[in-house]
Amino acid sequence: MNVPQSYGLGPIKVRAIADGEVDMVAPLTGPGYSVSGCSGGGGVSSAGGGGVGLRCGKGPAATVNDAMSLKVVDVRGTTAVLRIEPAR
């Protein structure tokens, strides 16, 4: 899914949905990367080539690059509902 360029990420791709978590990757389009608040079990890793990986479960929203809010609203089996909006 495409996100505004101001978020510092290219298109976010969902790689897998399993065990109540969503595994995502995205290329970086800005000079840095930060994330906070990925609850329900989460982590960030370098995907190489200027990209990042993010794994989040259902819970409060994560803030990415102080610009984007990403929340896993619901996970049912291999289907997930994500809410992506500007950070507040």
mmCIF file of C-alpha atoms in Angstrom, residues 44-86:
data_model
loop_
_atom_site.group_PDB
_atom_site.id
_atom_site.type_symbol
_atom_site.label_atom_id
_atom_site.label_comp_id
_atom_site.label_asym_id
_atom_site.label_seq_id
_atom_site.Cartn_x
_atom_site.Cartn_y
_atom_site.Cartn_z
ATOM 1 C CA VAL A 44 12.098 -3.395 13.794
ATOM 2 C CA SER A 45 14.930 -4.714 11.677
ATOM 3 C CA SER A 46 16.975 -3.550 8.742
ATOM 4 C CA ALA A 47 15.784 -5.267 5.587
ATOM 5 C CA GLY A 48 18.954 -4.252 3.726
ATOM 6 C CA GLY A 49 19.118 -1.942 0.735
ATOM 7 C CA GLY A 50 17.623 0.967 2.649
ATOM 8 C CA GLY A 51 14.517 -0.843 3.837
ATOM 9 C CA VAL A 52 12.970 -1.786 7.152
ATOM 10 C CA GLY A 53 10.865 -4.566 8.570
ATOM 11 C CA LEU A 54 8.127 -4.053 11.118
ATOM 12 C CA ARG A 55 6.131 -6.693 13.013
ATOM 13 C CA CYS A 56 3.129 -5.542 15.021
ATOM 14 C CA GLY A 57 0.204 -7.115 16.796
ATOM 15 C CA LYS A 58 -3.189 -5.709 17.694
ATOM 16 C CA GLY A 59 -3.044 -2.825 20.130
ATOM 17 C CA PRO A 60 -2.177 0.862 20.399
ATOM 18 C CA ALA A 61 -0.769 2.555 17.307
ATOM 19 C CA ALA A 62 2.937 2.689 16.505
ATOM 20 C CA THR A 63 4.421 6.019 15.458
ATOM 21 C CA VAL A 64 6.797 5.769 12.511
ATOM 22 C CA ASN A 65 9.272 8.575 11.698
ATOM 23 C CA ASP A 66 7.257 10.915 13.976
ATOM 24 C CA ALA A 67 4.984 11.311 10.935
ATOM 25 C CA MET A 68 2.821 8.209 10.522
ATOM 26 C CA SER A 69 0.520 6.310 12.873
ATOM 27 C CA LEU A 70 0.135 2.591 12.104
ATOM 28 C CA LYS A 71 -2.370 0.550 14.086
ATOM 29 C CA VAL A 72 -3.281 -3.100 13.709
ATOM 30 C CA VAL A 73 -7.016 -2.854 14.336
ATOM 31 C CA ASP A 74 -7.837 -6.546 14.003
ATOM 32 C CA VAL A 75 -6.240 -9.841 13.001
ATOM 33 C CA ARG A 76 -8.359 -12.844 12.043
ATOM 34 C CA GLY A 77 -6.422 -15.792 10.752
ATOM 35 C CA THR A 78 -4.517 -14.586 7.696
ATOM 36 C CA THR A 79 -6.481 -11.322 7.362
ATOM 37 C CA ALA A 80 -5.667 -8.047 9.096
ATOM 38 C CA VAL A 81 -7.160 -4.566 9.250
ATOM 39 C CA LEU A 82 -4.573 -1.769 9.441
ATOM 40 C CA ARG A 83 -5.209 1.917 10.095
ATOM 41 C CA ILE A 84 -2.567 4.274 8.688
ATOM 42 C CA GLU A 85 -2.909 8.010 9.236
ATOM 43 C CA PRO A 86 -0.803 11.075 10.087
#
